[in-house]
Amino acid sequence: SKLKVYEESHGPRQVFFDVVVKLLHGINNVDQTFNAILHINFMWMLSKTEFAAYESGEKNTESWWKPAEPELPNAMEMEVSTSPIVVSLLGDMVIAKCTQTVKGTFLEV
């Protein structure tokens, strides 16, 4: 069977994600702040161009589409790091996955 990849005719690229709270600490009731570490796991379909580059053995994924860093308005301080993109199959769809790790101090309100 033919592998499915993302095409612009499909409309906007669909991105699936989940958020895992890895650590919650330093809760300050007076200042209404807390420290947290979050993992945001993303999954999306590769485009034809990205899949062709992957099949040809291209290891540089810098030019590939990837999720933007999160904008969290209640962040007082925030650091985001992104894992390398991993390619796999989900049924007959060629998908890419990455995880953004968010560390920071946040306001409760």
Short mmCIF file of N, CA and C in Angstrom, two decimals:
data_model
loop_
_atom_site.label_atom_id
_atom_site.label_comp_id
_atom_site.label_asym_id
_atom_site.label_seq_id
_atom_site.Cartn_x
_atom_site.Cartn_y
_atom_site.Cartn_z
N SER A 1 0.83 -1.20 0.00
CA SER A 1 0.00 0.00 0.00
C SER A 1 0.87 1.25 0.00
N LYS A 2 0.31 2.33 -0.45
CA LYS A 2 1.04 3.60 -0.57
C LYS A 2 1.08 4.30 0.79
N LEU A 3 2.25 4.83 1.14
CA LEU A 3 2.38 5.57 2.38
C LEU A 3 1.79 6.96 2.22
N LYS A 4 1.12 7.45 3.25
CA LYS A 4 0.47 8.75 3.21
C LYS A 4 1.40 9.80 3.81
N VAL A 5 1.48 10.95 3.12
CA VAL A 5 2.25 12.09 3.59
C VAL A 5 1.37 13.33 3.51
N TYR A 6 1.78 14.40 4.19
CA TYR A 6 1.03 15.66 4.17
C TYR A 6 1.19 16.37 2.84
N GLU A 7 0.09 16.90 2.32
CA GLU A 7 0.10 17.72 1.12
C GLU A 7 -0.69 18.98 1.41
N GLU A 8 -0.28 20.11 0.82
CA GLU A 8 -0.96 21.36 1.08
C GLU A 8 -2.44 21.31 0.72
N SER A 9 -2.82 20.44 -0.22
CA SER A 9 -4.23 20.30 -0.59
C SER A 9 -5.06 19.75 0.56
N HIS A 10 -4.40 19.18 1.58
CA HIS A 10 -5.11 18.68 2.76
C HIS A 10 -5.58 19.81 3.66
N GLY A 11 -5.16 21.04 3.40
CA GLY A 11 -5.47 22.16 4.29
C GLY A 11 -4.35 22.37 5.28
N PRO A 12 -4.63 23.10 6.37
CA PRO A 12 -3.58 23.33 7.37
C PRO A 12 -3.04 22.02 7.92
N ARG A 13 -1.76 22.01 8.22
CA ARG A 13 -1.12 20.80 8.76
C ARG A 13 -1.71 20.51 10.14
N GLN A 14 -2.14 19.29 10.37
CA GLN A 14 -2.68 18.89 11.66
C GLN A 14 -1.53 18.43 12.55
N VAL A 15 -1.54 18.95 13.76
CA VAL A 15 -0.53 18.59 14.74
C VAL A 15 -1.24 18.06 15.98
N PHE A 16 -0.83 16.90 16.43
CA PHE A 16 -1.39 16.32 17.63
C PHE A 16 -0.36 16.47 18.74
N PHE A 17 -0.84 16.76 19.95
CA PHE A 17 0.10 16.93 21.05
C PHE A 17 -0.52 16.49 22.36
N ASP A 18 0.35 16.22 23.31
CA ASP A 18 -0.07 16.01 24.70
C ASP A 18 0.95 16.70 25.59
N VAL A 19 0.50 17.09 26.77
CA VAL A 19 1.35 17.78 27.73
C VAL A 19 1.47 16.90 28.97
N VAL A 20 2.71 16.63 29.36
CA VAL A 20 2.98 15.81 30.55
C VAL A 20 3.67 16.71 31.57
N VAL A 21 3.08 16.82 32.75
CA VAL A 21 3.71 17.59 33.84
C VAL A 21 4.72 16.66 34.51
N LYS A 22 6.00 16.95 34.31
CA LYS A 22 7.07 16.11 34.87
C LYS A 22 7.39 16.49 36.32
N LEU A 23 7.31 17.79 36.63
CA LEU A 23 7.67 18.24 37.97
C LEU A 23 6.93 19.53 38.28
N LEU A 24 6.39 19.61 39.47
CA LEU A 24 5.72 20.82 39.96
C LEU A 24 6.25 21.04 41.36
N HIS A 25 6.91 22.18 41.58
CA HIS A 25 7.51 22.42 42.90
C HIS A 25 7.63 23.91 43.15
N GLY A 26 8.09 24.25 44.36
CA GLY A 26 8.30 25.65 44.70
C GLY A 26 7.02 26.46 44.69
N ILE A 27 5.93 25.88 45.11
CA ILE A 27 4.65 26.60 45.11
C ILE A 27 4.69 27.65 46.21
N ASN A 28 4.48 28.90 45.82
CA ASN A 28 4.54 30.02 46.75
C ASN A 28 3.16 30.68 46.79
N ASN A 29 2.46 30.47 47.90
CA ASN A 29 1.10 31.01 48.03
C ASN A 29 1.08 32.53 48.15
N VAL A 30 2.13 33.11 48.71
CA VAL A 30 2.18 34.56 48.88
C VAL A 30 2.34 35.25 47.53
N ASP A 31 3.34 34.81 46.74
CA ASP A 31 3.59 35.42 45.43
C ASP A 31 2.71 34.82 44.34
N GLN A 32 2.00 33.73 44.65
CA GLN A 32 1.16 33.00 43.69
C GLN A 32 1.98 32.56 42.47
N THR A 33 3.12 31.91 42.76
CA THR A 33 3.99 31.40 41.69
C THR A 33 4.30 29.92 41.96
N PHE A 34 4.78 29.26 40.93
CA PHE A 34 5.23 27.87 41.06
C PHE A 34 6.26 27.60 39.97
N ASN A 35 7.09 26.60 40.19
CA ASN A 35 8.07 26.14 39.21
C ASN A 35 7.56 24.85 38.60
N ALA A 36 7.83 24.65 37.32
CA ALA A 36 7.34 23.45 36.65
C ALA A 36 8.28 23.03 35.53
N ILE A 37 8.24 21.74 35.25
CA ILE A 37 8.87 21.18 34.06
C ILE A 37 7.78 20.42 33.31
N LEU A 38 7.58 20.78 32.05
CA LEU A 38 6.55 20.17 31.21
C LEU A 38 7.20 19.55 29.99
N HIS A 39 6.66 18.43 29.53
CA HIS A 39 7.05 17.85 28.25
C HIS A 39 5.84 17.97 27.33
N ILE A 40 6.03 18.64 26.20
CA ILE A 40 4.98 18.74 25.20
C ILE A 40 5.40 17.84 24.05
N ASN A 41 4.67 16.75 23.85
CA ASN A 41 4.97 15.76 22.82
C ASN A 41 4.14 16.06 21.58
N PHE A 42 4.80 16.26 20.44
CA PHE A 42 4.13 16.60 19.18
C PHE A 42 4.24 15.46 18.19
N MET A 43 3.22 15.34 17.33
CA MET A 43 3.22 14.35 16.26
C MET A 43 2.49 14.97 15.06
N TRP A 44 3.08 14.84 13.84
CA TRP A 44 2.48 15.38 12.63
C TRP A 44 2.97 14.58 11.43
N MET A 45 2.25 14.71 10.32
CA MET A 45 2.64 13.99 9.09
C MET A 45 3.76 14.75 8.39
N LEU A 46 4.71 14.00 7.84
CA LEU A 46 5.77 14.59 7.01
C LEU A 46 5.19 15.00 5.66
N SER A 47 5.77 16.03 5.06
CA SER A 47 5.40 16.41 3.69
C SER A 47 6.12 15.48 2.71
N LYS A 48 5.73 15.56 1.44
CA LYS A 48 6.41 14.75 0.41
C LYS A 48 7.89 15.07 0.36
N THR A 49 8.23 16.36 0.41
CA THR A 49 9.63 16.80 0.34
C THR A 49 10.43 16.27 1.53
N GLU A 50 9.85 16.39 2.74
CA GLU A 50 10.52 15.92 3.94
C GLU A 50 10.71 14.39 3.89
N PHE A 51 9.69 13.69 3.43
CA PHE A 51 9.78 12.23 3.36
C PHE A 51 10.83 11.81 2.33
N ALA A 52 10.88 12.50 1.19
CA ALA A 52 11.88 12.19 0.16
C ALA A 52 13.29 12.40 0.72
N ALA A 53 13.49 13.49 1.48
CA ALA A 53 14.80 13.75 2.09
C ALA A 53 15.13 12.66 3.11
N TYR A 54 14.15 12.25 3.88
CA TYR A 54 14.35 11.18 4.86
C TYR A 54 14.72 9.87 4.17
N GLU A 55 13.99 9.51 3.11
CA GLU A 55 14.27 8.27 2.37
C GLU A 55 15.66 8.27 1.75
N SER A 56 16.13 9.46 1.34
CA SER A 56 17.45 9.54 0.70
C SER A 56 18.58 9.53 1.73
N GLY A 57 18.23 9.47 3.01
CA GLY A 57 19.26 9.41 4.06
C GLY A 57 19.65 10.74 4.63
N GLU A 58 18.98 11.81 4.25
CA GLU A 58 19.28 13.15 4.78
C GLU A 58 19.05 13.16 6.29
N LYS A 59 20.04 13.56 7.03
CA LYS A 59 19.94 13.57 8.49
C LYS A 59 19.63 14.97 9.04
N ASN A 60 19.82 16.00 8.24
CA ASN A 60 19.59 17.37 8.70
C ASN A 60 18.11 17.71 8.56
N THR A 61 17.43 17.84 9.70
CA THR A 61 15.99 18.15 9.69
C THR A 61 15.72 19.62 9.99
N GLU A 62 16.75 20.46 10.00
CA GLU A 62 16.58 21.87 10.35
C GLU A 62 15.60 22.61 9.43
N SER A 63 15.54 22.24 8.15
CA SER A 63 14.66 22.93 7.21
C SER A 63 13.23 22.37 7.24
N TRP A 64 13.02 21.28 7.96
CA TRP A 64 11.69 20.68 8.03
C TRP A 64 10.76 21.55 8.87
N TRP A 65 9.47 21.40 8.61
CA TRP A 65 8.49 22.08 9.44
C TRP A 65 8.57 21.51 10.86
N LYS A 66 8.39 22.35 11.84
CA LYS A 66 8.35 21.89 13.23
C LYS A 66 7.47 22.84 14.04
N PRO A 67 6.91 22.38 15.14
CA PRO A 67 6.04 23.23 15.95
C PRO A 67 6.80 24.43 16.51
N ALA A 68 6.09 25.54 16.61
CA ALA A 68 6.67 26.74 17.22
C ALA A 68 6.81 26.52 18.73
N GLU A 69 7.70 27.28 19.34
CA GLU A 69 7.83 27.20 20.80
C GLU A 69 6.56 27.76 21.43
N PRO A 70 6.16 27.20 22.56
CA PRO A 70 4.92 27.67 23.20
C PRO A 70 5.06 29.09 23.73
N GLU A 71 3.94 29.80 23.71
CA GLU A 71 3.87 31.13 24.31
C GLU A 71 2.96 31.00 25.52
N LEU A 72 3.53 31.11 26.70
CA LEU A 72 2.78 30.96 27.94
C LEU A 72 2.75 32.32 28.65
N PRO A 73 1.62 33.02 28.59
CA PRO A 73 1.56 34.38 29.11
C PRO A 73 1.79 34.48 30.62
N ASN A 74 1.60 33.39 31.36
CA ASN A 74 1.83 33.46 32.80
C ASN A 74 3.27 33.08 33.20
N ALA A 75 4.16 32.94 32.21
CA ALA A 75 5.56 32.59 32.51
C ALA A 75 6.33 33.82 32.95
N MET A 76 6.97 33.72 34.10
CA MET A 76 7.86 34.79 34.57
C MET A 76 9.24 34.57 33.98
N GLU A 77 9.68 33.32 34.00
CA GLU A 77 10.94 32.88 33.39
C GLU A 77 10.63 31.56 32.71
N MET A 78 11.20 31.36 31.51
CA MET A 78 10.91 30.12 30.81
C MET A 78 12.05 29.77 29.87
N GLU A 79 12.39 28.48 29.84
CA GLU A 79 13.41 27.96 28.94
C GLU A 79 12.79 26.77 28.19
N VAL A 80 12.98 26.75 26.86
CA VAL A 80 12.41 25.68 26.05
C VAL A 80 13.54 24.99 25.28
N SER A 81 13.58 23.66 25.35
CA SER A 81 14.52 22.90 24.53
C SER A 81 13.71 21.88 23.73
N THR A 82 14.16 21.61 22.51
CA THR A 82 13.43 20.71 21.61
C THR A 82 14.29 19.51 21.26
N SER A 83 13.70 18.33 21.34
CA SER A 83 14.41 17.09 21.00
C SER A 83 14.56 16.99 19.49
N PRO A 84 15.47 16.16 19.02
CA PRO A 84 15.56 15.93 17.57
C PRO A 84 14.26 15.30 17.05
N ILE A 85 13.98 15.52 15.77
CA ILE A 85 12.80 14.94 15.13
C ILE A 85 13.05 13.46 14.86
N VAL A 86 12.06 12.65 15.19
CA VAL A 86 12.11 11.20 14.94
C VAL A 86 11.01 10.87 13.95
N VAL A 87 11.33 10.07 12.94
CA VAL A 87 10.37 9.67 11.91
C VAL A 87 9.93 8.23 12.17
N SER A 88 8.62 7.99 12.04
CA SER A 88 8.10 6.63 12.21
C SER A 88 6.81 6.48 11.41
N LEU A 89 6.27 5.28 11.45
CA LEU A 89 5.00 5.00 10.77
C LEU A 89 3.90 4.85 11.82
N LEU A 90 2.73 5.40 11.49
CA LEU A 90 1.53 5.20 12.28
C LEU A 90 0.49 4.69 11.30
N GLY A 91 0.30 3.38 11.28
CA GLY A 91 -0.51 2.78 10.23
C GLY A 91 0.21 2.97 8.90
N ASP A 92 -0.44 3.64 7.95
CA ASP A 92 0.21 3.92 6.66
C ASP A 92 0.63 5.38 6.52
N MET A 93 0.64 6.12 7.65
CA MET A 93 1.05 7.53 7.63
C MET A 93 2.50 7.67 8.08
N VAL A 94 3.25 8.49 7.37
CA VAL A 94 4.63 8.79 7.76
C VAL A 94 4.57 10.00 8.68
N ILE A 95 4.98 9.80 9.93
CA ILE A 95 4.86 10.87 10.90
C ILE A 95 6.22 11.26 11.48
N ALA A 96 6.24 12.48 11.99
CA ALA A 96 7.41 12.99 12.70
C ALA A 96 6.99 13.26 14.14
N LYS A 97 7.93 13.11 15.04
CA LYS A 97 7.66 13.36 16.46
C LYS A 97 8.80 14.16 17.05
N CYS A 98 8.48 15.02 17.99
CA CYS A 98 9.50 15.67 18.80
C CYS A 98 8.88 16.06 20.13
N THR A 99 9.73 16.38 21.08
CA THR A 99 9.27 16.80 22.41
C THR A 99 9.93 18.12 22.75
N GLN A 100 9.11 19.06 23.23
CA GLN A 100 9.63 20.31 23.77
C GLN A 100 9.58 20.21 25.28
N THR A 101 10.71 20.46 25.92
CA THR A 101 10.77 20.49 27.38
C THR A 101 10.74 21.94 27.82
N VAL A 102 9.76 22.27 28.64
CA VAL A 102 9.57 23.64 29.12
C VAL A 102 9.89 23.65 30.62
N LYS A 103 10.84 24.50 31.01
CA LYS A 103 11.19 24.67 32.41
C LYS A 103 11.00 26.14 32.77
N GLY A 104 10.38 26.40 33.91
CA GLY A 104 10.22 27.80 34.25
C GLY A 104 9.47 28.06 35.54
N THR A 105 9.32 29.34 35.81
CA THR A 105 8.55 29.85 36.93
C THR A 105 7.32 30.53 36.36
N PHE A 106 6.16 30.18 36.90
CA PHE A 106 4.91 30.65 36.35
C PHE A 106 4.05 31.28 37.43
N LEU A 107 3.23 32.24 37.02
CA LEU A 107 2.23 32.85 37.89
C LEU A 107 1.00 31.95 37.90
N GLU A 108 0.36 31.86 39.06
CA GLU A 108 -0.85 31.06 39.16
C GLU A 108 -2.04 31.71 38.45
N VAL A 109 -2.00 33.01 38.32
CA VAL A 109 -3.14 33.73 37.69
C VAL A 109 -2.77 34.27 36.35
#
